PDB file of C-alpha atoms in Angstrom:
ATOM      1  CA  UNK A   1      -0.018   0.033  -0.046  1.00  0.00           C
ATOM      2  CA  UNK A   2       3.004   2.299   0.812  1.00  0.00           C
ATOM      3  CA  UNK A   3       4.503   1.756  -2.419  1.00  0.00           C
ATOM      4  CA  UNK A   4       1.514   2.605  -4.348  1.00  0.00           C
ATOM      5  CA  UNK A   5       1.061   5.908  -1.826  1.00  0.00           C
ATOM      6  CA  UNK A   6       4.430   6.619  -2.911  1.00  0.00           C
ATOM      7  CA  UNK A   7       4.312   6.316  -6.818  1.00  0.00           C
ATOM      8  CA  UNK A   8       0.881   8.316  -6.713  1.00  0.00           C
ATOM      9  CA  UNK A   9       2.627  11.372  -4.744  1.00  0.00           C
ATOM     10  CA  UNK A  10       5.422  11.367  -7.152  1.00  0.00           C
ATOM     11  CA  UNK A  11       4.251  12.816  -9.895  1.00  0.00           C
ATOM     12  CA  UNK A  12       2.668  15.695  -7.665  1.00  0.00           C
ATOM     13  CA  UNK A  13       6.090  16.113  -6.229  1.00  0.00           C
ATOM     14  CA  UNK A  14       7.682  16.795  -9.559  1.00  0.00           C
ATOM     15  CA  UNK A  15       5.157  19.243 -11.012  1.00  0.00           C
ATOM     16  CA  UNK A  16       5.438  21.191  -7.919  1.00  0.00           C
ATOM     17  CA  UNK A  17       9.607  21.573  -8.134  1.00  0.00           C
ATOM     18  CA  UNK A  18       9.160  22.258 -11.946  1.00  0.00           C
ATOM     19  CA  UNK A  19       6.762  25.055 -11.217  1.00  0.00           C
ATOM     20  CA  UNK A  20       9.723  26.846  -9.030  1.00  0.00           C
ATOM     21  CA  UNK A  21      11.746  29.808 -10.508  1.00  0.00           C
ATOM     22  CA  UNK A  22      15.119  27.515  -9.928  1.00  0.00           C
ATOM     23  CA  UNK A  23      17.654  25.938 -11.647  1.00  0.00           C
ATOM     24  CA  UNK A  24      19.825  22.904 -10.831  1.00  0.00           C
ATOM     25  CA  UNK A  25      23.711  22.871 -10.968  1.00  0.00           C
ATOM     26  CA  UNK A  26      24.402  18.988  -9.940  1.00  0.00           C
ATOM     27  CA  UNK A  27      22.485  18.490  -6.207  1.00  0.00           C
ATOM     28  CA  UNK A  28      21.950  22.177  -5.845  1.00  0.00           C
ATOM     29  CA  UNK A  29      19.371  24.104  -6.239  1.00  0.00           C
ATOM     30  CA  UNK A  30      19.872  27.880  -6.750  1.00  0.00           C
ATOM     31  CA  UNK A  31      16.762  30.463  -7.049  1.00  0.00           C
ATOM     32  CA  UNK A  32      17.374  33.526  -8.884  1.00  0.00           C
ATOM     33  CA  UNK A  33      16.060  36.088  -5.961  1.00  0.00           C
ATOM     34  CA  UNK A  34      18.785  34.627  -3.088  1.00  0.00           C
ATOM     35  CA  UNK A  35      21.204  34.761  -6.457  1.00  0.00           C
ATOM     36  CA  UNK A  36      20.582  38.605  -6.947  1.00  0.00           C
ATOM     37  CA  UNK A  37      20.544  39.618  -3.287  1.00  0.00           C
ATOM     38  CA  UNK A  38      24.059  38.107  -3.055  1.00  0.00           C
ATOM     39  CA  UNK A  39      25.239  39.492  -6.062  1.00  0.00           C
ATOM     40  CA  UNK A  40      23.993  43.091  -4.294  1.00  0.00           C
ATOM     41  CA  UNK A  41      26.082  42.502  -1.285  1.00  0.00           C
ATOM     42  CA  UNK A  42      29.090  41.506  -2.836  1.00  0.00           C
ATOM     43  CA  UNK A  43      28.820  45.185  -4.543  1.00  0.00           C
ATOM     44  CA  UNK A  44      29.054  47.159  -1.653  1.00  0.00           C
ATOM     45  CA  UNK A  45      32.214  48.812  -0.501  1.00  0.00           C
ATOM     46  CA  UNK A  46      33.627  48.543   2.982  1.00  0.00           C
ATOM     47  CA  UNK A  47      35.123  51.979   4.173  1.00  0.00           C
ATOM     48  CA  UNK A  48      39.240  51.655   5.551  1.00  0.00           C
ATOM     49  CA  UNK A  49      37.850  52.401   9.220  1.00  0.00           C
ATOM     50  CA  UNK A  50      34.492  50.681   9.464  1.00  0.00           C
ATOM     51  CA  UNK A  51      33.636  51.464  13.156  1.00  0.00           C
ATOM     52  CA  UNK A  52      32.010  54.229  14.851  1.00  0.00           C
ATOM     53  CA  UNK A  53      34.968  57.027  15.584  1.00  0.00           C
ATOM     54  CA  UNK A  54      35.259  58.033  19.190  1.00  0.00           C
ATOM     55  CA  UNK A  55      33.270  61.259  19.791  1.00  0.00           C
ATOM     56  CA  UNK A  56      35.181  64.586  21.916  1.00  0.00           C
ATOM     57  CA  UNK A  57      33.286  65.135  25.298  1.00  0.00           C
ATOM     58  CA  UNK A  58      33.693  68.858  24.710  1.00  0.00           C
ATOM     59  CA  UNK A  59      34.244  70.966  21.181  1.00  0.00           C
ATOM     60  CA  UNK A  60      38.056  71.671  20.349  1.00  0.00           C
ATOM     61  CA  UNK A  61      37.201  75.483  20.240  1.00  0.00           C
ATOM     62  CA  UNK A  62      39.370  77.894  22.515  1.00  0.00           C
ATOM     63  CA  UNK A  63      36.438  79.235  24.184  1.00  0.00           C
ATOM     64  CA  UNK A  64      32.781  78.633  23.999  1.00  0.00           C
ATOM     65  CA  UNK A  65      29.949  80.894  24.428  1.00  0.00           C
ATOM     66  CA  UNK A  66      27.464  80.201  27.133  1.00  0.00           C
ATOM     67  CA  UNK A  67      24.048  80.851  25.419  1.00  0.00           C
ATOM     68  CA  UNK A  68      20.642  80.205  26.709  1.00  0.00           C
ATOM     69  CA  UNK A  69      18.268  77.107  26.493  1.00  0.00           C
ATOM     70  CA  UNK A  70      16.981  77.670  23.139  1.00  0.00           C
ATOM     71  CA  UNK A  71      14.456  74.875  23.221  1.00  0.00           C
ATOM     72  CA  UNK A  72      13.962  75.257  19.468  1.00  0.00           C
ATOM     73  CA  UNK A  73      16.748  72.921  19.067  1.00  0.00           C
ATOM     74  CA  UNK A  74      14.721  69.935  19.751  1.00  0.00           C
ATOM     75  CA  UNK A  75      11.301  71.102  19.019  1.00  0.00           C
ATOM     76  CA  UNK A  76       9.758  69.909  15.693  1.00  0.00           C
ATOM     77  CA  UNK A  77      10.459  68.016  12.942  1.00  0.00           C
ATOM     78  CA  UNK A  78      14.469  67.585  11.642  1.00  0.00           C
ATOM     79  CA  UNK A  79      15.386  69.075   8.392  1.00  0.00           C
ATOM     80  CA  UNK A  80      18.795  67.125   7.829  1.00  0.00           C
ATOM     81  CA  UNK A  81      19.792  63.837   8.305  1.00  0.00           C
ATOM     82  CA  UNK A  82      16.571  62.150   7.153  1.00  0.00           C
ATOM     83  CA  UNK A  83      17.640  59.802   4.402  1.00  0.00           C
ATOM     84  CA  UNK A  84      19.666  56.807   4.584  1.00  0.00           C
ATOM     85  CA  UNK A  85      23.209  57.782   2.418  1.00  0.00           C
ATOM     86  CA  UNK A  86      25.678  54.909   2.483  1.00  0.00           C
ATOM     87  CA  UNK A  87      23.872  52.170   5.035  1.00  0.00           C
ATOM     88  CA  UNK A  88      20.812  50.089   4.613  1.00  0.00           C
ATOM     89  CA  UNK A  89      19.931  50.537   8.333  1.00  0.00           C
ATOM     90  CA  UNK A  90      19.908  53.034  10.930  1.00  0.00           C
ATOM     91  CA  UNK A  91      18.295  54.118  14.355  1.00  0.00           C
ATOM     92  CA  UNK A  92      15.418  56.786  13.591  1.00  0.00           C
ATOM     93  CA  UNK A  93      14.812  59.130  16.553  1.00  0.00           C
ATOM     94  CA  UNK A  94      11.005  59.737  17.385  1.00  0.00           C
ATOM     95  CA  UNK A  95      11.313  62.707  19.397  1.00  0.00           C
ATOM     96  CA  UNK A  96      13.378  65.288  20.437  1.00  0.00           C
ATOM     97  CA  UNK A  97      15.755  65.474  23.355  1.00  0.00           C
ATOM     98  CA  UNK A  98      19.725  65.822  23.737  1.00  0.00           C
ATOM     99  CA  UNK A  99      22.109  63.225  23.562  1.00  0.00           C
ATOM    100  CA  UNK A 100      25.210  63.382  25.997  1.00  0.00           C
ATOM    101  CA  UNK A 101      28.667  61.892  25.750  1.00  0.00           C
ATOM    102  CA  UNK A 102      27.606  58.940  27.443  1.00  0.00           C
ATOM    103  CA  UNK A 103      24.973  58.283  24.734  1.00  0.00           C
ATOM    104  CA  UNK A 104      27.575  58.508  22.342  1.00  0.00           C
ATOM    105  CA  UNK A 105      30.005  56.158  24.010  1.00  0.00           C
ATOM    106  CA  UNK A 106      27.383  53.735  24.762  1.00  0.00           C
ATOM    107  CA  UNK A 107      26.005  53.411  21.107  1.00  0.00           C
ATOM    108  CA  UNK A 108      30.058  53.195  19.880  1.00  0.00           C
ATOM    109  CA  UNK A 109      30.692  50.387  22.109  1.00  0.00           C
ATOM    110  CA  UNK A 110      27.656  48.224  21.695  1.00  0.00           C
ATOM    111  CA  UNK A 111      27.631  48.754  18.033  1.00  0.00           C
ATOM    112  CA  UNK A 112      31.621  48.196  17.501  1.00  0.00           C
ATOM    113  CA  UNK A 113      31.756  45.148  19.564  1.00  0.00           C
ATOM    114  CA  UNK A 114      28.786  43.427  17.674  1.00  0.00           C
ATOM    115  CA  UNK A 115      29.749  44.745  14.238  1.00  0.00           C
ATOM    116  CA  UNK A 116      31.786  42.341  12.180  1.00  0.00           C
ATOM    117  CA  UNK A 117      34.355  45.150  10.737  1.00  0.00           C
ATOM    118  CA  UNK A 118      35.298  42.582   7.229  1.00  0.00           C
ATOM    119  CA  UNK A 119      31.705  42.991   6.209  1.00  0.00           C
ATOM    120  CA  UNK A 120      29.936  45.790   7.894  1.00  0.00           C
ATOM    121  CA  UNK A 121      30.378  49.611   8.848  1.00  0.00           C
ATOM    122  CA  UNK A 122      28.693  52.355  10.839  1.00  0.00           C
ATOM    123  CA  UNK A 123      28.852  55.947  10.988  1.00  0.00           C
ATOM    124  CA  UNK A 124      27.560  58.692  12.749  1.00  0.00           C
ATOM    125  CA  UNK A 125      24.471  61.068  11.547  1.00  0.00           C
ATOM    126  CA  UNK A 126      24.446  63.380  14.375  1.00  0.00           C
ATOM    127  CA  UNK A 127      27.706  65.755  15.100  1.00  0.00           C
ATOM    128  CA  UNK A 128      29.639  65.713  18.401  1.00  0.00           C
ATOM    129  CA  UNK A 129      28.241  67.389  21.643  1.00  0.00           C
ATOM    130  CA  UNK A 130      28.685  71.058  21.066  1.00  0.00           C
ATOM    131  CA  UNK A 131      25.643  72.948  23.205  1.00  0.00           C
ATOM    132  CA  UNK A 132      27.019  73.958  26.115  1.00  0.00           C
ATOM    133  CA  UNK A 133      25.137  73.250  29.192  1.00  0.00           C
ATOM    134  CA  UNK A 134      25.906  75.671  32.566  1.00  0.00           C
ATOM    135  CA  UNK A 135      24.966  74.700  35.912  1.00  0.00           C
ATOM    136  CA  UNK A 136      25.940  76.619  39.308  1.00  0.00           C
ATOM    137  CA  UNK A 137      27.725  74.830  42.219  1.00  0.00           C
ATOM    138  CA  UNK A 138      26.307  73.121  44.837  1.00  0.00           C
ATOM    139  CA  UNK A 139      25.251  75.609  47.868  1.00  0.00           C
ATOM    140  CA  UNK A 140      25.655  78.978  46.043  1.00  0.00           C
ATOM    141  CA  UNK A 141      22.967  81.753  46.157  1.00  0.00           C
ATOM    142  CA  UNK A 142      21.136  82.471  43.265  1.00  0.00           C
ATOM    143  CA  UNK A 143      22.020  85.570  40.904  1.00  0.00           C
ATOM    144  CA  UNK A 144      25.487  86.468  40.000  1.00  0.00           C
ATOM    145  CA  UNK A 145      25.197  85.798  36.556  1.00  0.00           C
ATOM    146  CA  UNK A 146      24.771  82.822  34.010  1.00  0.00           C
ATOM    147  CA  UNK A 147      26.868  79.878  35.814  1.00  0.00           C
ATOM    148  CA  UNK A 148      29.747  77.896  34.859  1.00  0.00           C
ATOM    149  CA  UNK A 149      29.557  75.268  31.713  1.00  0.00           C
ATOM    150  CA  UNK A 150      29.153  71.907  33.019  1.00  0.00           C
ATOM    151  CA  UNK A 151      28.824  69.801  29.996  1.00  0.00           C
ATOM    152  CA  UNK A 152      27.878  69.474  26.403  1.00  0.00           C
ATOM    153  CA  UNK A 153      24.946  67.839  24.428  1.00  0.00           C
ATOM    154  CA  UNK A 154      23.973  67.233  20.962  1.00  0.00           C
ATOM    155  CA  UNK A 155      20.345  68.538  20.320  1.00  0.00           C
ATOM    156  CA  UNK A 156      18.098  66.094  18.029  1.00  0.00           C
ATOM    157  CA  UNK A 157      15.014  66.519  16.726  1.00  0.00           C
ATOM    158  CA  UNK A 158      12.113  63.978  15.502  1.00  0.00           C
ATOM    159  CA  UNK A 159      12.608  62.288  12.510  1.00  0.00           C
ATOM    160  CA  UNK A 160      16.731  62.284  12.356  1.00  0.00           C
ATOM    161  CA  UNK A 161      19.131  59.335  12.210  1.00  0.00           C
ATOM    162  CA  UNK A 162      21.439  58.592  14.791  1.00  0.00           C
ATOM    163  CA  UNK A 163      23.635  56.057  13.257  1.00  0.00           C
ATOM    164  CA  UNK A 164      23.593  54.378  10.232  1.00  0.00           C
ATOM    165  CA  UNK A 165      25.162  50.741   9.614  1.00  0.00           C
ATOM    166  CA  UNK A 166      25.844  49.300   6.131  1.00  0.00           C
ATOM    167  CA  UNK A 167      27.790  46.555   4.521  1.00  0.00           C
ATOM    168  CA  UNK A 168      27.316  42.552   3.473  1.00  0.00           C
ATOM    169  CA  UNK A 169      24.496  42.072   5.824  1.00  0.00           C
ATOM    170  CA  UNK A 170      20.539  42.475   6.209  1.00  0.00           C
ATOM    171  CA  UNK A 171      18.252  44.108   8.130  1.00  0.00           C
ATOM    172  CA  UNK A 172      16.990  41.372  10.309  1.00  0.00           C
ATOM    173  CA  UNK A 173      20.604  40.796  11.348  1.00  0.00           C
ATOM    174  CA  UNK A 174      21.448  44.144  12.890  1.00  0.00           C
ATOM    175  CA  UNK A 175      17.660  44.931  14.037  1.00  0.00           C
ATOM    176  CA  UNK A 176      18.352  43.414  17.477  1.00  0.00           C
ATOM    177  CA  UNK A 177      21.106  45.239  18.703  1.00  0.00           C
ATOM    178  CA  UNK A 178      19.803  48.936  17.174  1.00  0.00           C
ATOM    179  CA  UNK A 179      16.536  48.458  18.862  1.00  0.00           C
ATOM    180  CA  UNK A 180      18.720  47.578  21.896  1.00  0.00           C
ATOM    181  CA  UNK A 181      20.666  50.523  21.653  1.00  0.00           C
ATOM    182  CA  UNK A 182      17.424  52.901  20.600  1.00  0.00           C
ATOM    183  CA  UNK A 183      16.022  51.572  23.681  1.00  0.00           C
ATOM    184  CA  UNK A 184      18.764  53.359  25.906  1.00  0.00           C
ATOM    185  CA  UNK A 185      18.479  56.812  24.223  1.00  0.00           C
ATOM    186  CA  UNK A 186      17.042  59.849  25.922  1.00  0.00           C
ATOM    187  CA  UNK A 187      14.022  60.064  23.447  1.00  0.00           C
ATOM    188  CA  UNK A 188      11.788  57.430  21.493  1.00  0.00           C
ATOM    189  CA  UNK A 189      13.802  55.962  18.678  1.00  0.00           C
ATOM    190  CA  UNK A 190      13.734  52.496  16.509  1.00  0.00           C
ATOM    191  CA  UNK A 191      15.830  50.919  14.210  1.00  0.00           C
ATOM    192  CA  UNK A 192      14.643  51.278  10.620  1.00  0.00           C
ATOM    193  CA  UNK A 193      15.643  50.346   7.132  1.00  0.00           C
ATOM    194  CA  UNK A 194      15.459  52.020   3.529  1.00  0.00           C
ATOM    195  CA  UNK A 195      12.052  49.767   3.576  1.00  0.00           C
ATOM    196  CA  UNK A 196      10.631  50.985   6.735  1.00  0.00           C
ATOM    197  CA  UNK A 197      11.353  54.558   6.027  1.00  0.00           C
ATOM    198  CA  UNK A 198       9.377  54.164   2.575  1.00  0.00           C
ATOM    199  CA  UNK A 199       6.429  52.329   4.197  1.00  0.00           C
ATOM    200  CA  UNK A 200       6.287  55.173   7.190  1.00  0.00           C
ATOM    201  CA  UNK A 201       6.168  57.618   4.696  1.00  0.00           C
ATOM    202  CA  UNK A 202       3.444  56.059   2.488  1.00  0.00           C
ATOM    203  CA  UNK A 203       1.079  55.079   5.571  1.00  0.00           C
ATOM    204  CA  UNK A 204       0.983  58.847   6.853  1.00  0.00           C
ATOM    205  CA  UNK A 205       0.195  59.764   3.112  1.00  0.00           C
ATOM    206  CA  UNK A 206      -2.117  57.056   3.007  1.00  0.00           C
ATOM    207  CA  UNK A 207      -3.776  57.860   6.864  1.00  0.00           C
ATOM    208  CA  UNK A 208      -4.139  61.517   5.624  1.00  0.00           C
ATOM    209  CA  UNK A 209      -5.535  60.647   2.075  1.00  0.00           C
ATOM    210  CA  UNK A 210      -7.900  57.819   3.761  1.00  0.00           C
ATOM    211  CA  UNK A 211      -9.586  60.351   6.529  1.00  0.00           C
ATOM    212  CA  UNK A 212     -13.034  60.328   6.963  1.00  0.00           C
ATOM    213  CA  UNK A 213     -13.050  62.374  10.128  1.00  0.00           C
ATOM    214  CA  UNK A 214     -13.998  65.731   8.856  1.00  0.00           C
ATOM    215  CA  UNK A 215     -12.793  67.505  12.233  1.00  0.00           C
ATOM    216  CA  UNK A 216      -9.215  67.913  11.419  1.00  0.00           C
ATOM    217  CA  UNK A 217      -6.572  70.231  13.380  1.00  0.00           C
ATOM    218  CA  UNK A 218      -6.185  72.056  10.798  1.00  0.00           C
ATOM    219  CA  UNK A 219      -9.686  72.808  10.295  1.00  0.00           C
ATOM    220  CA  UNK A 220     -10.656  73.690  13.412  1.00  0.00           C
ATOM    221  CA  UNK A 221      -7.767  75.907  13.621  1.00  0.00           C
ATOM    222  CA  UNK A 222      -8.477  77.887  10.794  1.00  0.00           C
ATOM    223  CA  UNK A 223     -11.723  78.525  11.241  1.00  0.00           C
ATOM    224  CA  UNK A 224     -11.002  79.636  14.925  1.00  0.00           C
ATOM    225  CA  UNK A 225     -13.865  77.317  16.500  1.00  0.00           C
ATOM    226  CA  UNK A 226     -14.799  78.299  20.063  1.00  0.00           C
ATOM    227  CA  UNK A 227     -11.887  80.958  19.865  1.00  0.00           C
ATOM    228  CA  UNK A 228      -9.089  78.207  19.811  1.00  0.00           C
ATOM    229  CA  UNK A 229      -6.744  80.770  18.241  1.00  0.00           C
ATOM    230  CA  UNK A 230      -5.808  82.835  21.585  1.00  0.00           C
ATOM    231  CA  UNK A 231      -4.178  79.685  22.676  1.00  0.00           C
ATOM    232  CA  UNK A 232      -2.542  78.714  19.426  1.00  0.00           C
ATOM    233  CA  UNK A 233       1.182  79.419  18.383  1.00  0.00           C
ATOM    234  CA  UNK A 234       2.170  80.264  14.835  1.00  0.00           C
ATOM    235  CA  UNK A 235       4.075  77.216  15.268  1.00  0.00           C
ATOM    236  CA  UNK A 236       1.153  75.037  15.979  1.00  0.00           C
ATOM    237  CA  UNK A 237      -0.409  76.213  12.909  1.00  0.00           C
ATOM    238  CA  UNK A 238       2.562  75.616  10.895  1.00  0.00           C
ATOM    239  CA  UNK A 239       3.022  72.240  11.737  1.00  0.00           C
ATOM    240  CA  UNK A 240      -0.699  71.640  12.027  1.00  0.00           C
ATOM    241  CA  UNK A 241      -0.400  70.754  15.474  1.00  0.00           C
ATOM    242  CA  UNK A 242       1.093  67.387  14.752  1.00  0.00           C
ATOM    243  CA  UNK A 243       4.475  68.447  17.283  1.00  0.00           C
ATOM    244  CA  UNK A 244       3.872  69.238  20.516  1.00  0.00           C
ATOM    245  CA  UNK A 245       7.571  70.728  21.961  1.00  0.00           C
ATOM    246  CA  UNK A 246       9.582  67.664  21.717  1.00  0.00           C
ATOM    247  CA  UNK A 247       6.786  65.222  21.143  1.00  0.00           C
ATOM    248  CA  UNK A 248       5.879  63.928  17.876  1.00  0.00           C
ATOM    249  CA  UNK A 249       1.904  62.891  17.232  1.00  0.00           C
ATOM    250  CA  UNK A 250       1.809  60.833  13.991  1.00  0.00           C
ATOM    251  CA  UNK A 251      -2.067  60.177  14.653  1.00  0.00           C
ATOM    252  CA  UNK A 252      -2.491  63.691  13.779  1.00  0.00           C
ATOM    253  CA  UNK A 253      -4.108  64.099  10.007  1.00  0.00           C
TER     254      UNK A 253
END
């Protein structure tokens, strides 16, 4: 009985294998999709110094100006470093915040330990800490002018890439370590690839196009319903309420 079943199943198996888009070389079956992907990965060039470089704790200038808080540095969407350049994966900031020198060291040590320098590379998409943060000493009276410089930070806006990773690797290989690093940053962040960035943009456009709620933020603010304009700033009108300070609210259309 088993011989009859095996004989009846053989034509079905041969028909299924013949329908697959593959060709045989000896006993190895090669698929065009996997072959083309491997050829694309072989074309990637690895730079001479593939690892993340060390970042200085303070800017190398003779005198740094003590500036006010200037919270506009972390408010709203980023206009630079929003697209991938050389790498295929990156860490995307989903909100605004300040990167301290310790965050740079955490990212550098974690990613450099994980990556294979022969097949992978990583690069910074944010500058070294340059904004001075002042602080008065313990037990001092208020007044007497601005305090001394305590440390330096790097302002980051929502939508900016922090670190890029590329080389002969796929997104699934580096997604785990990038998510681990993104979880330790002082603002919401996530690991993304080129396809993920394109999908996020398309989803936002589709959400705006298929919106069925007529009471959008833009319509309410433009019509000044219930006198809401008196509590809105020009900044809210420009960005249509999608950003509240350093926080990004993608659900608003």
